[in-house]
Short mmCIF file of C-alpha atoms in Angstrom, two decimals:
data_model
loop_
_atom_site.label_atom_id
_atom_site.label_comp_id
_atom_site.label_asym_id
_atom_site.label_seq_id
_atom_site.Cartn_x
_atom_site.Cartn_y
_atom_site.Cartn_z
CA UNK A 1050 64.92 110.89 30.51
CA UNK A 1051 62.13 112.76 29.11
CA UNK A 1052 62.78 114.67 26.21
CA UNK A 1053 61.80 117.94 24.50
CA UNK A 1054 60.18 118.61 21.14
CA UNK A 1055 62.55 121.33 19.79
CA UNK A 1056 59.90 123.60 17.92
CA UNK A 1057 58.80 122.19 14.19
CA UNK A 1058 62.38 120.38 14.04
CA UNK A 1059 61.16 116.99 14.61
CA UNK A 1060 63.78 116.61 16.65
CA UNK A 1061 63.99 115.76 20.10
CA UNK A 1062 66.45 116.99 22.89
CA UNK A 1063 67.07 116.00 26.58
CA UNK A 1064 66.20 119.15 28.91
CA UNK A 1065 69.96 120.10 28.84
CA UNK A 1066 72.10 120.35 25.79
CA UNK A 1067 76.00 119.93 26.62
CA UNK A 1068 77.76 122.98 25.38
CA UNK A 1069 80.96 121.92 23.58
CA UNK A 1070 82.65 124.97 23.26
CA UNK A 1071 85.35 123.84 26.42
CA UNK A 1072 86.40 120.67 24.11
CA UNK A 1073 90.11 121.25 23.18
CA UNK A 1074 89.87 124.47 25.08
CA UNK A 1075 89.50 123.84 29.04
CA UNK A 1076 88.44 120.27 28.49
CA UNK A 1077 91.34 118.03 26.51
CA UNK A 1078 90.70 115.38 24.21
CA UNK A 1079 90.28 112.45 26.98
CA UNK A 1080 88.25 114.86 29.43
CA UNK A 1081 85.88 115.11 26.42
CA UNK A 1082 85.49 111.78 25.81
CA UNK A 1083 84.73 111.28 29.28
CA UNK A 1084 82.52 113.92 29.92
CA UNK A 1085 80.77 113.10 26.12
CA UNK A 1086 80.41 109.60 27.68
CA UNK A 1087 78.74 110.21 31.08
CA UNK A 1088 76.49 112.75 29.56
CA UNK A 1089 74.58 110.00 27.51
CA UNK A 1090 74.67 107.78 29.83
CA UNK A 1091 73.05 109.92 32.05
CA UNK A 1092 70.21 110.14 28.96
CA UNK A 1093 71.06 113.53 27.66
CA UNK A 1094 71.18 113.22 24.29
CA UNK A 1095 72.11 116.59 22.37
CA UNK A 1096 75.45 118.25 21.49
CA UNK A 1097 76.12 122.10 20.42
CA UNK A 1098 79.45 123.00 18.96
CA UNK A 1099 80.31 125.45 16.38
CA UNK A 1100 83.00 125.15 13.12
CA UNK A 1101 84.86 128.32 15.24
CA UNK A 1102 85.11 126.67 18.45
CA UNK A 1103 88.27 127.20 19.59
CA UNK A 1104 89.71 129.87 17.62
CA UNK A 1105 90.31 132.06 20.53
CA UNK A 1106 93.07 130.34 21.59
CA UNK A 1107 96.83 130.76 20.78
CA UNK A 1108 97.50 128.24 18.21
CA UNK A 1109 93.82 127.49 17.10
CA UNK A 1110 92.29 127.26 13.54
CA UNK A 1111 88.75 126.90 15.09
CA UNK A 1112 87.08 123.49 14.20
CA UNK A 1113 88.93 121.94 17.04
CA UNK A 1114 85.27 121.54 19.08
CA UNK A 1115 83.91 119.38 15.93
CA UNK A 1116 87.03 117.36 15.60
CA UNK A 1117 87.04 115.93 19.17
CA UNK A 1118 82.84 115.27 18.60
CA UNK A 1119 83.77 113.50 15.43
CA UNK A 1120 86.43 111.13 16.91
CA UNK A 1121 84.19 110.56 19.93
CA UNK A 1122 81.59 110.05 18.06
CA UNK A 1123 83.71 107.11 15.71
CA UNK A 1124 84.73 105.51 18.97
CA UNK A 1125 81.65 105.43 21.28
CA UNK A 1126 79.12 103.15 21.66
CA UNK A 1127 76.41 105.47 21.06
CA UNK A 1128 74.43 105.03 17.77
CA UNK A 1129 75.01 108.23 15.41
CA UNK A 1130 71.02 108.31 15.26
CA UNK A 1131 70.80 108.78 19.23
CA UNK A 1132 72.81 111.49 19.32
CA UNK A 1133 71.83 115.42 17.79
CA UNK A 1134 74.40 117.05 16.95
CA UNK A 1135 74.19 120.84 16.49
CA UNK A 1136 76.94 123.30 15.46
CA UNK A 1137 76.83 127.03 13.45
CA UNK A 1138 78.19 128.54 10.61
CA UNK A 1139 79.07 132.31 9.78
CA UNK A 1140 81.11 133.65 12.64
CA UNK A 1141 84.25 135.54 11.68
CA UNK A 1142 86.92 133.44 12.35
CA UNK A 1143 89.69 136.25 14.19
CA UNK A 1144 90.47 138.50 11.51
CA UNK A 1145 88.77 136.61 8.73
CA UNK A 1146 85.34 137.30 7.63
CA UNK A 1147 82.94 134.10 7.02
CA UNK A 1148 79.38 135.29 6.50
CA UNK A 1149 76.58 133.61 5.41
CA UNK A 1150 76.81 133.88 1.64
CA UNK A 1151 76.10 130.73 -0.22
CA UNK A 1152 79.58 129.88 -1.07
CA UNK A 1153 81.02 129.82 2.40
CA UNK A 1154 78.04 127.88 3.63
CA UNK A 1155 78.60 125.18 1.11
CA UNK A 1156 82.47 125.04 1.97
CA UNK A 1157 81.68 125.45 5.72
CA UNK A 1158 79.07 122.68 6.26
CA UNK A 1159 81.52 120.25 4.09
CA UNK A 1160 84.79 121.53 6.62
CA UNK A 1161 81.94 120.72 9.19
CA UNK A 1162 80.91 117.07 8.33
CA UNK A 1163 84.40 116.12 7.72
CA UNK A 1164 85.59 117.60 10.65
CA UNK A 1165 82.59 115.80 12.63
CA UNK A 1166 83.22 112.40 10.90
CA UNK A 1167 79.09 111.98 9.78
CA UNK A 1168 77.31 112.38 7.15
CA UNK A 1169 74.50 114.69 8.35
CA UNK A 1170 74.30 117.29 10.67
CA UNK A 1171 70.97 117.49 12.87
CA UNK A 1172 70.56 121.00 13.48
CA UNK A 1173 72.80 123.60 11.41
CA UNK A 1174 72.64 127.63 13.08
CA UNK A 1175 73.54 131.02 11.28
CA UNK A 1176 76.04 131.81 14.04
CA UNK A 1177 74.72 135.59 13.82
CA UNK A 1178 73.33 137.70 11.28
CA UNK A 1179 75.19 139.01 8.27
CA UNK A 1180 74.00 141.89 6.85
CA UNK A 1181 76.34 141.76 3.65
CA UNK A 1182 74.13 138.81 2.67
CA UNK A 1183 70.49 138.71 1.52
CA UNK A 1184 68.16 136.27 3.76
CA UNK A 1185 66.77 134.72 0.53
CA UNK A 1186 70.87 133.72 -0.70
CA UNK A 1187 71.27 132.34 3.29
CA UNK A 1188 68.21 130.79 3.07
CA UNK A 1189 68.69 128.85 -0.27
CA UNK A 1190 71.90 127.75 0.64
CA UNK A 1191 69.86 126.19 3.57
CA UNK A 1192 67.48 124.94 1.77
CA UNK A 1193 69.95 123.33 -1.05
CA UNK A 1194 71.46 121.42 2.09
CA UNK A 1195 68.63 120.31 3.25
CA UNK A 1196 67.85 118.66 -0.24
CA UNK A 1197 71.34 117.48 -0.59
CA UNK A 1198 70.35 115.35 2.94
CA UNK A 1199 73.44 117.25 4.68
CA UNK A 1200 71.21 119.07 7.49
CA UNK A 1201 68.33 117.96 8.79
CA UNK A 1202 66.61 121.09 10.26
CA UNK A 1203 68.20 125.01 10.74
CA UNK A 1204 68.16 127.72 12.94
CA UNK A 1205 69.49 131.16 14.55
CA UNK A 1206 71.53 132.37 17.19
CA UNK A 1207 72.06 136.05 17.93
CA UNK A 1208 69.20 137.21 16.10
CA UNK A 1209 67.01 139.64 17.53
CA UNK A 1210 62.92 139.53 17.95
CA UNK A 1211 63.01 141.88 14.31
CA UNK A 1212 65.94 139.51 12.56
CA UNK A 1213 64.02 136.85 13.21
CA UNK A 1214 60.81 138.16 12.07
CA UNK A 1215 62.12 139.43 8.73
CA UNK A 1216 63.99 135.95 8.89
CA UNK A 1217 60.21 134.24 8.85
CA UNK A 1218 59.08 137.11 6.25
CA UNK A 1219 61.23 135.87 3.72
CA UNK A 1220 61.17 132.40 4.49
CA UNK A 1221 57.21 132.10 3.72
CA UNK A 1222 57.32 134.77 0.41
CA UNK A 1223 60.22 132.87 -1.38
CA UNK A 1224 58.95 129.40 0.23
CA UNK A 1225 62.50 128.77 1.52
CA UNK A 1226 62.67 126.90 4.96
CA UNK A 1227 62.59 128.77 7.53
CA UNK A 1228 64.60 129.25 11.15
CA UNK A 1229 62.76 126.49 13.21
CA UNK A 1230 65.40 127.17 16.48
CA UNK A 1231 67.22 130.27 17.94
CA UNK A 1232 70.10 130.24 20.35
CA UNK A 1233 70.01 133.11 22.20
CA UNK A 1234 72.40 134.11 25.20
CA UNK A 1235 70.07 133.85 28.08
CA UNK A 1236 70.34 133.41 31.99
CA UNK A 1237 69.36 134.66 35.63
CA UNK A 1238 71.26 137.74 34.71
CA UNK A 1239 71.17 138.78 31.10
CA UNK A 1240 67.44 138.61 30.72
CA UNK A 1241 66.39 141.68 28.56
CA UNK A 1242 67.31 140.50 25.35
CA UNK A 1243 65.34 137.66 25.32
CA UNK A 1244 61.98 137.90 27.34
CA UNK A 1245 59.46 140.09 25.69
CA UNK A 1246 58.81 140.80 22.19
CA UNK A 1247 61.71 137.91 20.79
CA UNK A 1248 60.58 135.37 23.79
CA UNK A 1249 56.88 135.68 22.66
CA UNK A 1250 57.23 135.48 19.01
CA UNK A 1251 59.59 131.98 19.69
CA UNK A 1252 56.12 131.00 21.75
CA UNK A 1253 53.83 132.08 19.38
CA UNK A 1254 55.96 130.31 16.00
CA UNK A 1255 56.79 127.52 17.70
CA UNK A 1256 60.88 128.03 17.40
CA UNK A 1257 62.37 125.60 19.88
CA UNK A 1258 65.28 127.67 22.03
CA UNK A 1259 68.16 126.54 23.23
CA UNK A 1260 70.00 129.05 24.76
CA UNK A 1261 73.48 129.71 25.63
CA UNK A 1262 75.50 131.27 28.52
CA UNK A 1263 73.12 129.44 30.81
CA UNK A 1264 75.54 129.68 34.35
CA UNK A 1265 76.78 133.30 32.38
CA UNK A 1266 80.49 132.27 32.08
CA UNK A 1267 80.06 130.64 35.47
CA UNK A 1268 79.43 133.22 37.58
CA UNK A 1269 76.21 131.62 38.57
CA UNK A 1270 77.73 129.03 40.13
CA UNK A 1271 78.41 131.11 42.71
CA UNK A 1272 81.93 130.34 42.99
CA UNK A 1273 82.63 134.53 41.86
CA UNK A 1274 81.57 136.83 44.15
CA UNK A 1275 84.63 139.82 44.06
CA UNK A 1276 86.88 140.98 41.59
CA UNK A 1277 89.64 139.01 43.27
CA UNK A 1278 87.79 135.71 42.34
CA UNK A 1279 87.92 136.02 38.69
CA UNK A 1280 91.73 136.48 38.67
CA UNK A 1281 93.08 133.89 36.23
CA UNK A 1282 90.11 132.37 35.23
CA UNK A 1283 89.49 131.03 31.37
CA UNK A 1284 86.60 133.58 31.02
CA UNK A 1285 87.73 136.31 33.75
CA UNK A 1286 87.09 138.56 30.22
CA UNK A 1287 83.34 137.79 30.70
CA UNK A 1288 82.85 136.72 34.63
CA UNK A 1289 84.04 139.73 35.74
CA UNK A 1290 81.20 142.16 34.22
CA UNK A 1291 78.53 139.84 36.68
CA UNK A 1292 80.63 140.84 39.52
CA UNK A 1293 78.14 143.93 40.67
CA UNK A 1294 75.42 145.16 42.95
CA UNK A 1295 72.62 143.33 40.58
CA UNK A 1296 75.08 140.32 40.14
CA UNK A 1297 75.23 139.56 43.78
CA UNK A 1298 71.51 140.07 44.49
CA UNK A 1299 70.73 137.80 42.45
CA UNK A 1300 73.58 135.07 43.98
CA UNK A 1301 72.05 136.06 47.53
CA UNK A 1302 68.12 135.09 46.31
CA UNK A 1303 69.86 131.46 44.85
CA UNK A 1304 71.95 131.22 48.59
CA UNK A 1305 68.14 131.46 49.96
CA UNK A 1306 67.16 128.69 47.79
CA UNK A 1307 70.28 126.73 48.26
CA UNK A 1308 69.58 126.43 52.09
CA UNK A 1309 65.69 126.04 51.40
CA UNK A 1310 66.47 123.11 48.58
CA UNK A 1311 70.13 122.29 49.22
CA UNK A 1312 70.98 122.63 45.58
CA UNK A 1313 73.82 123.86 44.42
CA UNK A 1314 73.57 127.46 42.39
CA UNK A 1315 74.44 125.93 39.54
CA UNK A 1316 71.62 123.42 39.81
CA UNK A 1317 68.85 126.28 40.31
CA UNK A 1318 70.52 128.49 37.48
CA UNK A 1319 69.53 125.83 35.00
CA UNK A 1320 66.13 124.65 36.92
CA UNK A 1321 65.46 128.50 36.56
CA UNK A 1322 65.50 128.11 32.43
CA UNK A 1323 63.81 124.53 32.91
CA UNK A 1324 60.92 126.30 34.28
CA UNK A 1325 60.49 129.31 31.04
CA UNK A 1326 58.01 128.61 28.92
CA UNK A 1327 60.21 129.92 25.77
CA UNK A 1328 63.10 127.66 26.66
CA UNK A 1329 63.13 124.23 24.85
CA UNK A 1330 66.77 123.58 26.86
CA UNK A 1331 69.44 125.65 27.80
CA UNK A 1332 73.30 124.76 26.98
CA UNK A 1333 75.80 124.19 29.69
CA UNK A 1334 79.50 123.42 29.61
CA UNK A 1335 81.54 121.31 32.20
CA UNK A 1336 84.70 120.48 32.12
CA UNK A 1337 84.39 117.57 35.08
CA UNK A 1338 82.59 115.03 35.79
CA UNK A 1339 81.66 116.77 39.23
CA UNK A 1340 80.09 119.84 37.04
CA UNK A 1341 78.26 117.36 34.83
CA UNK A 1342 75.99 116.06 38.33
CA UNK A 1343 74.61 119.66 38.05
CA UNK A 1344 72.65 118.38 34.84
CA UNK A 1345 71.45 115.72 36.50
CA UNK A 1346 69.92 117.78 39.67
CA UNK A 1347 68.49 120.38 38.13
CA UNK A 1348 66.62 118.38 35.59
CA UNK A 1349 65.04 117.11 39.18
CA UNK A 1350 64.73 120.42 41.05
CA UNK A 1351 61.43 121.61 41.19
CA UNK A 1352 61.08 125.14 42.04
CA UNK A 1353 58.34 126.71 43.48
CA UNK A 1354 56.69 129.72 41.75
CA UNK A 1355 57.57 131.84 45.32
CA UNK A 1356 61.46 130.66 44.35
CA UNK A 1357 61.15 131.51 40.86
CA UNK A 1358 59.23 135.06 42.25
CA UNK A 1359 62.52 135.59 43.59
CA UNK A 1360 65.12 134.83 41.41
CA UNK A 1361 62.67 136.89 38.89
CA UNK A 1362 62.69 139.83 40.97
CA UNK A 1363 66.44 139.66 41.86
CA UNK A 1364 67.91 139.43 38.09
CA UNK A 1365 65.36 142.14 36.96
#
């Protein structure tokens, strides 16, 4: 499968990165390593997790997301080098604050690798921004694990087009390394956050993206279309705010494509994101192995620019 330079990195990504927020969540220990296997087999190549995944449920510490990687990881047969592993640092942890001060970094990323079972980590993310602590302290605590050969390359999420600039500001006055990736939340839906000012500057400084929420809790898998249908769901907290006039125009434009290509919605959500120039890839989560044939079409659906006119002009 043909793979993706992911901005100055050096690192390169299949067109999909698996999202690995459902492992030990909605996807058990065995469904991981099942899913985790198919997914390279299939040539995909690059895992996101994050040292809070899953502290939202009952009964979680958070860390439970790395833990699975790391024993999969220890029993497959793919090489440690073939796989990029990515996962974040500095979200509060329920009621605990974590931040991006120096100290917690240096715990975190060590909690991290052990957690993960390697010795490096490929790509390391400030989960969001922390105002409490100075970019120059974040970004020498980046920079000192970088040296120490921990992480290989860093990066954002959450960060908006005037974080990140300050972000690069400092970075080049203090010569610290600076934020070569952002994960943003980005999909047919929840577009204005991301294209304009924050989209162009990734283009124009060559920060790879790899952004999350790419089927926006599901919903554009069309498998929500009323209130009703979120009922019970893992993410009903988050479906149920697509559920809406704007919501279901833009599920009727993919139904037109559906019967024009005969995709599935799920598999023109993500060839929507394959087809932005900004994007490097977007994460997606499955939790079967059913789900994880999406990747696999939409990497081969080719939109036309009259379908991607439409899906445009339906989520705008």
């Amino acid at each position: 499968m043909e793979k993706r330079a992911l901005g100055r990195t050096g690192l390169s990504v299949a067109p999909i990165v698996f999202g690995g927020n459902v492992f030990g969540w909605t996807a058990d220990e065995k469904t991981s390593f099942q899913l985790l296997d198919a997914f390279f087999d299939a040539g995909f190549n690059a895992i996101d997790t994050a040292d809070v995944y899953s502290a939202w449920v009952p009964g979680h510490q958070g860390g439970e997301s790395e833990a699975i990687i790391g024993k999969w990881l220890k029993q497959s047969s793919v090489k440690r080098e073939d796989a990029v592993i990515v996962t974040k640092v500095g979200f509060d942890n329920n009621e605990r604050k974590t931040g991006l001060s120096a100290a917690w970094i240096a715990q975190a990323v060590d909690d991290s690798l052990r957690r993960l079972q390697t010795d490096y980590i490929d790509l390391y993310l400030a989960h969001k921004p922390d105002a409490d602590v100075p970019l120059e302290e974040t970004l020498g605590a980046f920079a000192k694990l970088k040296e120490q050969g921990k992480i290989r390359s860093i990066g954002c999420s959450n960060y908006d087009a005037a974080q990140l600039q300050q972000s690069l500001d400092v970075a080049a006055k203090t010569d610290l390394p600076r934020y070569d990736v952002l994960q943003p939340e980005y999909n047919l839906y929840n577009r204005a956050a991301f294209e304009g000012p924050l989209a162009d500057l990734c283009v124009r400084e060559d920060i790879g993206v790899i952004n999350y929420y790419s089927l926006a809790a599901g919903f554009l898998t069309g498998k929500y279309r009323n209130k009703a249908d979120t009922e019970g769901v893992a993410r009903s907290y988050r479906v149920g705010e697509y559920v809406n006039a704007r919501g279901l125009a833009v599920l009727g434009a993919m139904d037109t494509i559906a019967v024009e290509t005969g995709a599935k919605l799920a598999d023109i959500a993500l060839a929507w994101l394959l087809r932005k120039p900004a994007v490097t890839a977007p994460i997606a989560s499955a939790t079967s192995l059913s789900q994880l044939e999406s990747f696999k079409r939409a990497v081969n659906l080719d939109l036309t620019d009259e379908m991607m006119a439409l899906l445009d002009k339906a989520g705008a």
